[in-house]
Amino acid sequence: LAQAILVQAVLAHAILVGTQERLQSAVVFRSVRLPRVMSKGAASPFAGIGVEVLNAMGAGAYASVIQAALAALGEPIVNRVLVKRMKVMEAMDDVSLAMLLDFFKTTLPTNFLKFPFFEAINAFCAALPISPSTRGIFTGFVFTTATLPVTNYRYRKSMQLEVNWGNIYEAYFPTVIRDIVYGICRNYCTIWTLAAFPTWKAVDPQVLF
């Protein structure tokens, strides 16, 4: 089971590597050509923000592949234990290899939407002159509002429940509060980590993960 999902994760990783290399090439090309087209004062800040956002999205994409494989293995079982009140062994017997592999096809694209999007919002807000708390509130609100339908779709697919327009924003308020708290805590933890290790950058893997 783990090997089958790992094979799909490796294939997704290979596609991601090729995509990231093309993105990096595009960033390098634009960083070289942009100053020739625009004025120096206008080009540099926007080019710098664009590079930071792309780097953060790449890091989020890598994380999405790893988390998708783990979620495909564990999420259907955990949801059955928490929601249907099954015992662990009963929940494991209730899922099949085909079901988990099919759910991996759901977790991977939904993660590709959620993880890079969150990192892009956070990286963009980091370039603005706002406090970490305000940045966390804004990031959490925008992220939850935009991606909660994806989260609920994924949850209901893992439980093999019906998905319709009436339940795509289910549990909005507790989710937005959770994501705002996470955004604020993460921003301050990032600040403290960079202060403790001055050679690290905010987009370095050891800081993000």
CSV table of C-alpha atoms in Angstrom, one decimal:
chain,number,residue,atom,x,y,z
A,1,LEU,CA,0.0,0.0,0.0
A,2,ALA,CA,2.7,2.5,1.0
A,3,GLN,CA,4.8,1.5,-2.0
A,4,ALA,CA,1.9,2.0,-4.4
A,5,ILE,CA,1.2,5.5,-3.1
A,6,LEU,CA,4.9,6.3,-3.0
A,7,VAL,CA,5.2,5.5,-6.7
A,8,GLN,CA,2.5,8.0,-7.5
A,9,ALA,CA,4.1,10.5,-5.2
A,10,VAL,CA,7.5,10.1,-6.9
A,11,LEU,CA,5.8,10.6,-10.3
A,12,ALA,CA,4.1,13.7,-9.1
A,13,HIS,CA,7.5,14.9,-7.7
A,14,ALA,CA,9.2,14.3,-11.0
A,15,ILE,CA,6.6,16.5,-12.8
A,16,LEU,CA,6.9,19.1,-10.1
A,17,VAL,CA,10.7,19.3,-10.5
A,18,GLY,CA,10.4,19.9,-14.2
A,19,THR,CA,7.8,22.6,-13.6
A,20,GLN,CA,9.9,24.3,-11.0
A,21,GLU,CA,12.9,24.3,-13.2
A,22,ARG,CA,10.9,26.0,-15.9
A,23,LEU,CA,9.6,28.6,-13.4
A,24,GLN,CA,13.1,29.3,-12.2
A,25,SER,CA,14.3,29.8,-15.7
A,26,ALA,CA,11.5,32.2,-16.3
A,27,VAL,CA,12.3,34.1,-13.2
A,28,VAL,CA,15.9,34.4,-14.2
A,29,PHE,CA,15.0,35.6,-17.7
A,30,ARG,CA,12.6,38.2,-16.3
A,31,SER,CA,15.0,39.4,-13.7
A,32,VAL,CA,17.6,40.0,-16.5
A,33,ARG,CA,15.2,41.5,-19.1
A,34,LEU,CA,12.8,43.5,-16.9
A,35,PRO,CA,15.2,46.4,-16.0
A,36,ARG,CA,15.8,47.1,-19.7
A,37,VAL,CA,12.0,47.6,-20.3
A,38,MET,CA,11.0,49.4,-17.1
A,39,SER,CA,12.7,52.1,-15.0
A,40,LYS,CA,15.1,51.0,-12.3
A,41,GLY,CA,13.0,52.4,-9.5
A,42,ALA,CA,9.8,50.6,-10.6
A,43,ALA,CA,11.3,47.2,-11.7
A,44,SER,CA,13.3,46.1,-8.7
A,45,PRO,CA,10.7,46.0,-5.9
A,46,PHE,CA,8.1,44.1,-8.0
A,47,ALA,CA,10.7,41.7,-9.4
A,48,GLY,CA,11.9,41.0,-5.9
A,49,ILE,CA,8.4,40.3,-4.6
A,50,GLY,CA,7.7,38.1,-7.6
A,51,VAL,CA,10.8,36.0,-7.0
A,52,GLU,CA,9.9,35.6,-3.3
A,53,VAL,CA,6.3,34.5,-4.1
A,54,LEU,CA,7.5,32.0,-6.7
A,55,ASN,CA,10.1,30.5,-4.3
A,56,ALA,CA,7.4,30.2,-1.6
A,57,MET,CA,5.0,28.6,-4.0
A,58,GLY,CA,7.7,26.1,-5.0
A,59,ALA,CA,8.3,25.2,-1.4
A,60,GLY,CA,4.6,24.8,-0.8
A,61,ALA,CA,4.3,22.5,-3.9
A,62,TYR,CA,7.0,20.2,-2.5
A,63,ALA,CA,5.3,20.1,0.8
A,64,SER,CA,2.0,19.3,-0.9
A,65,VAL,CA,3.3,16.1,-2.5
A,66,ILE,CA,4.6,14.8,0.8
A,67,GLN,CA,1.5,15.7,2.8
A,68,ALA,CA,-0.7,14.2,0.0
A,69,ALA,CA,0.9,10.8,0.3
A,70,LEU,CA,0.6,10.9,4.1
A,71,ALA,CA,-3.0,12.1,4.0
A,72,ALA,CA,-4.0,9.4,1.5
A,73,LEU,CA,-2.7,6.8,4.0
A,74,GLY,CA,-4.0,8.2,7.2
A,75,GLU,CA,-6.9,10.6,6.6
A,76,PRO,CA,-9.6,8.1,5.7
A,77,ILE,CA,-8.8,6.0,8.8
A,78,VAL,CA,-8.6,9.0,11.1
A,79,ASN,CA,-11.9,10.4,9.8
A,80,ARG,CA,-13.6,7.1,10.4
A,81,VAL,CA,-12.3,7.0,14.0
A,82,LEU,CA,-13.3,10.6,14.8
A,83,VAL,CA,-16.5,10.9,12.9
A,84,LYS,CA,-18.0,7.3,12.8
A,85,ARG,CA,-16.5,6.4,16.2
A,86,MET,CA,-14.9,3.3,14.8
A,87,LYS,CA,-12.1,1.5,16.5
A,88,VAL,CA,-8.7,1.8,14.7
A,89,MET,CA,-8.7,-1.8,13.5
A,90,GLU,CA,-12.3,-1.5,12.3
A,91,ALA,CA,-11.4,1.7,10.4
A,92,MET,CA,-8.4,0.1,8.8
A,93,ASP,CA,-10.6,-2.9,7.7
A,94,ASP,CA,-13.2,-0.4,6.3
A,95,VAL,CA,-10.8,1.0,3.8
A,96,SER,CA,-9.1,-0.7,0.8
A,97,LEU,CA,-6.0,-0.2,-1.3
A,98,ALA,CA,-8.1,1.0,-4.2
A,99,MET,CA,-10.0,3.5,-2.0
A,100,LEU,CA,-6.7,4.9,-0.7
A,101,LEU,CA,-5.2,5.2,-4.1
A,102,ASP,CA,-8.3,6.9,-5.4
A,103,PHE,CA,-8.2,9.3,-2.4
A,104,PHE,CA,-4.6,10.1,-3.3
A,105,LYS,CA,-5.8,11.4,-6.6
A,106,THR,CA,-7.9,13.8,-4.5
A,107,THR,CA,-5.3,14.8,-1.9
A,108,LEU,CA,-2.6,15.6,-4.5
A,109,PRO,CA,-4.5,18.2,-6.6
A,110,THR,CA,-6.2,19.7,-3.6
A,111,ASN,CA,-2.8,20.1,-1.9
A,112,PHE,CA,-1.4,21.7,-5.1
A,113,LEU,CA,-4.1,24.3,-4.8
A,114,LYS,CA,-3.9,24.9,-1.0
A,115,PHE,CA,-0.2,24.8,-0.1
A,116,PRO,CA,1.3,27.0,-2.8
A,117,PHE,CA,-1.6,29.4,-2.5
A,118,PHE,CA,-1.0,29.9,1.3
A,119,GLU,CA,2.7,30.3,0.8
A,120,ALA,CA,2.1,32.9,-2.0
A,121,ILE,CA,-0.2,35.0,0.2
A,122,ASN,CA,2.2,34.8,3.1
A,123,ALA,CA,5.2,35.8,1.0
A,124,PHE,CA,3.3,38.6,-0.6
A,125,CYS,CA,2.1,40.0,2.7
A,126,ALA,CA,5.7,39.7,4.1
A,127,ALA,CA,6.8,42.3,1.6
A,128,LEU,CA,4.1,44.8,2.8
A,129,PRO,CA,4.7,47.2,5.7
A,130,ILE,CA,2.2,45.5,8.1
A,131,SER,CA,2.6,43.8,11.4
A,132,PRO,CA,3.0,40.0,11.7
A,133,SER,CA,-0.4,39.9,13.5
A,134,THR,CA,-2.2,41.8,10.7
A,135,ARG,CA,-0.4,39.6,8.1
A,136,GLY,CA,-1.6,36.5,9.9
A,137,ILE,CA,-5.2,37.7,10.1
A,138,PHE,CA,-5.2,38.7,6.4
A,139,THR,CA,-3.6,35.4,5.3
A,140,GLY,CA,-5.8,33.2,7.3
A,141,PHE,CA,-9.0,35.0,6.2
A,142,VAL,CA,-8.2,35.0,2.5
A,143,PHE,CA,-6.8,31.4,2.6
A,144,THR,CA,-9.9,30.0,4.4
A,145,THR,CA,-12.4,31.8,2.3
A,146,ALA,CA,-10.7,30.7,-1.0
A,147,THR,CA,-9.9,27.1,-0.1
A,148,LEU,CA,-12.5,25.8,2.4
A,149,PRO,CA,-14.6,24.4,-0.4
A,150,VAL,CA,-11.6,22.4,-1.5
A,151,THR,CA,-11.0,21.2,2.1
A,152,ASN,CA,-14.7,20.2,2.5
A,153,TYR,CA,-14.7,18.4,-0.8
A,154,ARG,CA,-11.6,16.5,0.2
A,155,TYR,CA,-13.1,15.6,3.6
A,156,ARG,CA,-16.4,14.4,2.2
A,157,LYS,CA,-14.6,12.4,-0.5
A,158,SER,CA,-12.5,10.6,2.2
A,159,MET,CA,-15.8,9.7,4.0
A,160,GLN,CA,-17.5,8.9,0.7
A,161,LEU,CA,-20.2,11.5,1.4
A,162,GLU,CA,-22.2,13.6,-1.0
A,163,VAL,CA,-20.7,16.9,-2.0
A,164,ASN,CA,-23.0,19.8,-2.9
A,165,TRP,CA,-23.2,23.6,-2.8
A,166,GLY,CA,-24.9,23.5,0.6
A,167,ASN,CA,-21.9,22.0,2.4
A,168,ILE,CA,-18.9,23.4,0.7
A,169,TYR,CA,-18.6,26.2,3.3
A,170,GLU,CA,-19.4,23.9,6.3
A,171,ALA,CA,-17.6,24.9,9.5
A,172,TYR,CA,-16.4,28.2,8.1
A,173,PHE,CA,-16.0,30.2,11.3
A,174,PRO,CA,-14.0,27.6,13.4
A,175,THR,CA,-11.8,27.0,10.3
A,176,VAL,CA,-11.1,30.7,9.7
A,177,ILE,CA,-10.2,31.3,13.4
A,178,ARG,CA,-7.9,28.3,13.3
A,179,ASP,CA,-6.1,29.5,10.2
A,180,ILE,CA,-5.8,33.0,11.5
A,181,VAL,CA,-4.2,31.7,14.7
A,182,TYR,CA,-1.9,29.5,12.7
A,183,GLY,CA,-0.9,32.5,10.4
A,184,ILE,CA,-0.1,34.7,13.4
A,185,CYS,CA,1.9,32.0,15.3
A,186,ARG,CA,3.8,31.1,12.2
A,187,ASN,CA,4.8,34.7,11.4
A,188,TYR,CA,6.2,35.2,14.9
A,189,CYS,CA,7.9,31.8,15.0
A,190,THR,CA,9.5,32.7,11.7
A,191,ILE,CA,10.8,36.0,13.1
A,192,TRP,CA,12.2,34.3,16.2
A,193,THR,CA,13.8,31.6,14.1
A,194,LEU,CA,15.5,34.1,11.7
A,195,ALA,CA,16.7,36.1,14.7
A,196,ALA,CA,18.3,32.9,16.2
A,197,PHE,CA,19.8,31.9,12.9
A,198,PRO,CA,20.7,35.0,10.9
A,199,THR,CA,22.1,33.1,7.9
A,200,TRP,CA,18.8,31.5,7.2
A,201,LYS,CA,16.1,33.0,4.9
A,202,ALA,CA,12.3,32.9,5.3
A,203,VAL,CA,11.9,30.7,2.3
A,204,ASP,CA,14.6,28.1,3.3
A,205,PRO,CA,13.3,24.6,3.8
A,206,GLN,CA,14.5,24.4,7.4
A,207,VAL,CA,12.4,27.5,8.2
A,208,LEU,CA,9.3,26.5,6.3
A,209,PHE,CA,9.2,22.9,7.5
